[in-house]
Amino acid sequence: MNLGTQGRAALLLTATAGLFALGLSIGSTGWSPLTAADDSLRQILWDIRAPRTVGAWLAGALLALAGAIGQGLFRNPLADPYLLGSSAGASLGLAVMLFFVGISPASTALALRVGMTGSAFIGSVAAVMLTLALARGVEQTLRLLLAGVIVGVVLGSGTALLTLINLDVMRTMQSFMLGSTGFLGWNSVLVLCAALAVAGPMALGCSRGLDALSLGEATARTLGVRLTLLRLLLIAAMSLSTAAAVAQCGLVAFVGLVAPHLVRSWGSVTHGALLLLAPLTGGTLLLTADVAARWIIAPQELPVGTVTALLGGSYLLWLMHRRGLPLGRRR
Amino acid sequence: MTMTRRLLVAPLLALSALAQAAPITLKDDRGATVTLPGVPQRVVSLLPSLTETVCELGDCAKLVGVDRFSNFPERAQKLPKLGGLEDTAVEALAALKPDVVLLGVSARIIDRLESLGLKVIALEPKRMADVQRVIGTLGQVLDRPDDARRLWNRIDGHITQSAATLPPAARGLTVYYEVDSAPYAAGAASFMGEILTRLGARNIVPPELGPFPKLNPEFIVRADPQVIMVGQRSAPGLPQRPGWAALRAVKNQRLCVWVPAESDVLVRPGPRMSEAAALMARCLRQAAAGPVPLPTDAFTAPPGGMR
């Protein structure tokens, strides 16, 4: 199967359309199709299922976009959206916010004003800033990666500490860390849409630079790529899309890592195509996971992050053994 | 100590040892058989509900240390705090030289304490029947079997009484009890759910789903409960959740919001269960009469509590 980029995009969009219909038909009782809608169900469809379905897709797309950017920028197939500390920052932001709830009326009011999504978003962006500061800019890839790891570990331990001394929030923190699409409303969809509208074109605009970069830094420079600017733009796009997705859905695992690999497994692509196809794949993957998470043990829910890991991981493993991905191929 | 004094003291010691010499053997909730040489005089409790039970049985004075969440009765607040079940301060605990340590089955510290030669009794009060059993076991440990029986009868009687005093309009209301905003519910199989059932309320979460299931929010919207019970920590964002503004409980202001002190009572499967029943009964009574007033105080809960 070696379709062109357009063919693949068309396939993914068809799958997405099918999943949208499925997403609207799967609720707390399992299968409850659109056609059987009475008034109360119509409201549930519009207020809950529709934004949840669209939001899950958008969040998956954003994570996959961030993953594709990361893998291209760092020329590392293991890069994922959380590489520069985004996830650790988001968790810490949330943990700090929850910590301030209840200390005093003023701090409670402030914390509730910032809100869960706000604090996670701020934390996520701040963590990337911290990583950039620690790496003293974006000139050295290795330094960036190391700083990202350090920020991740340090902020992670801060989160653990705050959670441990404030055990009431344990369950909230846990469901955040496992990812959750349950409370996506139309506001969330708007935010996710805006992030994708900004980050997507930014990344696509840099795709030629990424292609050049895949030949090595020196070559890219001789080809006239302004590396510092490229990196800054791409890191901005990556951290914006990650922060938006993570703030709305929690730390959904694996979508960002696996979606670009899936795209590559269908045939080699330029970065322009990858940055277009990976979000479509990521959206499809997270939406599939969301539908499965609410269907399998309805009316209870599985944490969506565990489903993405299971789905994406097993599919990638299957592909790896069947076709010999570049990752596993003997050189 | 001089020789004469030692001679004088020795028979006294022997006498007191004789008085409590009857060893107590019992099976705890791990299924382990524990033998105590006598009635323990120094007790450490690492679970708030167990602390409360020991005190209700009249042996509060025997407590020498508690976990950081044990904040009731007042006496417990003055005792040395030994951390929680996951991060117990082993050294401080051992230094207290307790005759017995009471804790939950899931405590990581059990093996460590036993290897230090301490007697450990692990108890797991989860549902109403467990509370009855745990009170019985503690009655055995503290050699107060009659007090234990009386305590359980009192709790049980109070719950029955709370139920009996409810007006007919307050019975049969459908209730969603939220434990956490994920949303986790207290189902009919939880002990909160059991109390609700005894009060005649209809829990929207059936027992098949387990005690504290993580639900699809749509489930709650479809069930459209008449009353929602929720802790003050999760309450602020609740009406803004997608689709929740249309719920009967939200529209008609039938939201019972527990302040932290009430949450403490409601989440602990212990002797204050009867108080929990009274709180829930108050909520149902108010909900049957009209809009339920929200707490007037802003939410204050210093981190470290379990609410």
XYZ file of C-alpha atoms in Angstrom, chain A:
331
model
C 0.000 0.000 0.000
C 1.762 3.094 -1.122
C -0.768 5.823 -1.532
C 0.222 9.410 -1.986
C -0.088 11.869 0.846
C -3.486 12.935 -0.419
C -4.735 9.394 -0.562
C -3.613 8.720 2.979
C -5.085 11.940 4.245
C -8.362 11.027 2.557
C -8.298 7.605 4.209
C -7.623 9.092 7.633
C -10.344 11.666 7.186
C -12.795 8.945 6.207
C -11.827 6.996 9.312
C -12.238 10.152 11.365
C -15.697 10.757 9.960
C -16.675 7.205 10.822
C -15.277 7.591 14.314
C -17.170 10.860 14.788
C -20.392 9.043 14.046
C -19.364 6.263 16.415
C -18.315 8.789 19.046
C -21.781 10.334 18.911
C -23.404 6.946 19.286
C -21.432 5.595 22.226
C -22.516 6.871 25.597
C -22.811 5.814 29.167
C -25.110 2.945 28.250
C -22.757 1.741 25.575
C -24.367 1.722 22.137
C -27.103 4.348 21.873
C -27.310 5.440 18.273
C -28.030 8.876 16.941
C -31.224 7.792 15.295
C -32.924 6.889 18.573
C -32.554 10.414 19.913
C -35.324 11.978 21.952
C -35.138 15.469 23.433
C -33.037 14.683 26.480
C -30.678 12.531 24.449
C -30.336 15.245 21.835
C -29.137 17.592 24.542
C -26.656 14.996 25.809
C -25.443 14.532 22.252
C -24.884 18.220 21.757
C -23.547 19.128 25.205
C -21.470 16.082 26.008
C -20.783 13.618 23.256
C -20.155 16.032 20.402
C -17.601 18.259 22.171
C -15.996 15.230 23.753
C -15.599 13.513 20.412
C -14.294 16.567 18.583
C -12.083 17.531 21.528
C -10.501 14.092 21.805
C -9.661 14.154 18.127
C -8.156 17.643 18.360
C -6.105 16.770 21.419
C -4.755 13.677 19.704
C -3.917 15.749 16.648
C -2.062 18.317 18.749
C -0.068 15.679 20.589
C 0.856 13.934 17.359
C 1.866 17.241 15.820
C 4.100 17.950 18.795
C 5.569 14.463 18.575
C 6.289 14.800 14.859
C 7.944 18.167 15.440
C 10.024 16.750 18.291
C 11.183 13.732 16.338
C 12.195 15.888 13.382
C 13.787 18.624 15.408
C 15.842 16.353 17.625
C 16.352 13.775 14.891
C 15.445 11.181 17.453
C 12.729 8.571 16.905
C 12.106 8.389 20.651
C 11.236 12.061 21.000
C 7.717 12.696 22.264
C 5.719 15.834 23.110
C 6.715 15.624 26.764
C 10.432 15.777 25.973
C 11.046 19.324 27.148
C 9.261 18.984 30.464
C 5.744 19.922 29.308
C 4.031 17.078 31.126
C 5.958 17.487 34.374
C 5.238 21.215 34.311
C 1.551 20.672 33.690
C 1.280 18.212 36.585
C 3.153 20.535 38.893
C 0.970 23.451 37.858
C -2.118 21.436 38.686
C -0.650 20.144 41.958
C 0.242 23.687 43.050
C -3.213 24.946 42.159
C -4.886 22.134 44.108
C -2.534 22.801 46.995
C -3.660 26.419 47.185
C -7.317 25.446 47.245
C -8.328 25.597 50.868
C -5.303 27.224 52.458
C -7.071 30.565 52.810
C -10.139 32.114 51.185
C -7.948 34.403 49.081
C -5.731 31.615 47.793
C -8.776 29.449 47.112
C -10.392 32.189 45.087
C -7.192 32.744 43.147
C -6.653 29.049 42.497
C -10.220 28.541 41.321
C -9.913 31.559 39.061
C -6.854 30.064 37.368
C -8.611 26.705 37.249
C -7.372 23.241 36.427
C -6.821 23.781 32.738
C -5.283 27.200 33.284
C -2.793 25.991 35.857
C -1.801 22.969 33.780
C -1.326 25.154 30.707
C 0.763 27.719 32.561
C 2.836 24.990 34.206
C 3.451 23.275 30.917
C 4.629 26.411 29.118
C 6.693 27.531 32.110
C 8.474 24.175 32.232
C 9.544 24.512 28.595
C 10.789 28.041 29.324
C 12.754 26.667 32.245
C 14.255 23.988 30.029
C 15.266 26.607 27.467
C 16.816 28.730 30.193
C 18.735 25.815 31.644
C 19.974 24.808 28.206
C 20.956 28.454 27.646
C 19.013 28.758 24.443
C 18.395 26.364 21.619
C 21.852 26.103 20.010
C 22.710 22.676 21.339
C 20.310 19.811 20.877
C 21.915 17.565 23.462
C 21.873 20.277 26.076
C 18.185 20.877 25.386
C 17.395 17.193 25.757
C 19.330 16.889 29.006
C 17.769 20.030 30.421
C 14.364 18.637 29.463
C 15.065 15.410 31.321
C 16.288 17.279 34.382
C 13.308 19.619 34.439
C 11.027 16.621 34.047
C 12.537 14.765 36.970
C 12.797 17.743 39.317
C 9.299 19.041 38.665
C 7.976 15.506 38.843
C 9.354 15.051 42.315
C 7.840 18.381 43.316
C 4.455 17.136 42.122
C 4.884 13.877 44.027
C 5.760 15.754 47.199
C 2.819 18.136 46.934
C 0.469 15.245 46.270
C 1.772 13.257 49.199
C 1.265 16.040 51.716
C -2.157 16.774 50.279
C -3.546 13.287 49.815
C -7.087 14.469 49.064
C -5.985 15.423 45.592
C -4.405 12.038 44.883
C -7.314 10.810 42.800
C -7.573 14.056 40.850
C -3.838 13.991 40.134
C -3.975 10.365 39.149
C -6.793 10.826 36.689
C -4.926 13.802 35.233
C -1.781 11.749 34.792
C -3.648 8.908 33.133
C -5.428 11.294 30.787
C -9.140 11.932 30.658
C -11.450 13.145 27.940
C -14.601 13.032 30.072
C -15.108 16.737 30.703
C -14.304 18.186 27.289
C -16.894 20.844 26.505
C -17.291 23.320 23.704
C -14.942 25.765 25.434
C -12.220 23.134 25.460
C -12.842 22.462 21.796
C -12.411 26.161 21.029
C -9.107 26.291 22.891
C -7.823 23.148 21.185
C -8.937 24.467 17.798
C -7.146 27.746 18.359
C -3.957 25.960 19.368
C -4.073 23.756 16.285
C -4.793 26.744 14.078
C -1.663 28.476 15.382
C 0.738 25.569 15.828
C -0.189 23.651 12.678
C 0.690 26.328 10.113
C 3.770 27.271 12.167
C 5.054 23.713 11.966
C 4.112 23.263 8.328
C 5.913 26.477 7.485
C 9.080 25.018 8.975
C 8.790 21.650 7.222
C 11.402 22.454 4.538
C 13.830 23.383 7.266
C 13.172 20.071 8.995
C 13.825 18.217 5.758
C 17.149 19.982 5.476
C 17.908 19.312 9.128
C 17.432 15.588 8.634
C 20.625 15.689 6.544
C 22.554 16.984 9.535
C 23.075 20.360 11.135
C 26.076 21.324 9.034
C 24.312 20.484 5.779
C 21.227 22.349 6.890
C 23.326 25.396 7.601
C 24.978 25.284 4.189
C 21.539 24.974 2.654
C 20.751 28.317 4.219
C 18.494 27.190 7.074
C 18.484 29.588 10.003
C 18.741 26.928 12.647
C 18.148 29.035 15.751
C 15.019 30.599 14.358
C 13.804 27.230 13.104
C 14.292 25.636 16.491
C 12.646 28.488 18.351
C 9.607 28.416 16.090
C 9.286 24.660 16.259
C 9.733 24.515 20.027
C 7.093 27.217 20.369
C 4.693 25.245 18.183
C 5.502 22.034 20.032
C 5.054 23.451 23.505
C 1.882 25.321 22.564
C 0.220 22.240 21.117
C 1.354 20.022 23.982
C 0.297 22.508 26.639
C -3.141 22.963 25.099
C -3.751 19.232 24.767
C -2.402 18.354 28.181
C -4.325 21.114 29.942
C -7.616 19.844 28.508
C -7.044 16.089 28.562
C -4.271 15.344 31.019
C -1.141 13.393 30.220
C -2.429 11.143 27.479
C 0.303 8.623 26.884
C 1.917 7.475 23.692
C -0.136 9.250 21.015
C 2.599 11.798 20.365
C 5.286 9.154 20.157
C 3.487 6.581 18.094
C 1.515 8.641 15.569
C 4.547 9.833 13.549
C 5.893 6.282 13.538
C 2.624 4.977 12.188
C 2.752 7.543 9.400
C 6.295 6.561 8.527
C 5.395 2.900 8.610
C 3.068 3.451 5.649
C 5.941 4.682 3.520
C 8.610 7.352 3.665
C 7.347 10.892 3.732
C 8.744 14.399 3.696
C 8.262 16.480 6.811
C 5.590 18.480 5.056
C 3.506 15.343 4.632
C 4.443 13.998 8.055
C 3.331 17.164 9.820
C 0.016 16.897 8.001
C -0.553 13.157 8.355
C 0.669 12.711 11.927
C -2.035 14.966 13.417
C -4.679 13.157 11.386
C -3.335 9.851 12.678
C -3.027 11.094 16.257
C -6.562 12.443 16.200
C -7.866 9.154 14.849
C -5.928 7.228 17.475
C -7.044 9.286 20.477
C -10.632 9.349 19.282
C -10.579 5.570 18.863
C -9.160 5.286 22.368
C -11.795 7.659 23.735
C -14.624 5.680 22.159
C -13.132 2.450 23.503
C -12.586 3.968 26.945
C -16.247 4.823 27.317
C -17.572 1.710 25.596
C -15.704 -1.242 27.063
C -16.913 -1.074 30.651
C -19.782 1.429 30.268
C -21.083 3.217 32.253
C -17.704 3.181 33.920
C -14.719 4.624 32.115
C -11.204 3.496 31.503
C -8.503 6.147 31.733
C -8.055 7.100 28.094
C -4.251 7.180 28.389
C -4.079 3.489 29.142
C -6.172 2.735 26.075
C -3.984 4.853 23.782
C -0.920 3.061 25.080
C -2.516 -0.342 24.514
C -3.906 0.495 21.068
C -0.952 2.437 19.736
C 1.637 0.201 21.333
C 0.242 -3.054 20.086
C -0.292 -1.705 16.578
C 3.259 -0.395 16.440
C 4.610 -3.694 17.703
C 2.634 -5.573 15.092
C 3.925 -3.306 12.329
C 7.462 -3.578 13.592
C 7.434 -7.347 13.390
C 5.499 -7.578 10.185
C 7.296 -5.092 8.044
C 10.508 -4.264 9.819
C 10.234 -0.591 10.598
C 13.395 1.456 10.123
C 13.610 1.297 13.927
C 14.024 -2.445 14.059
C 15.763 -3.076 10.752
C 19.292 -4.400 10.794
C 21.729 -1.987 9.299
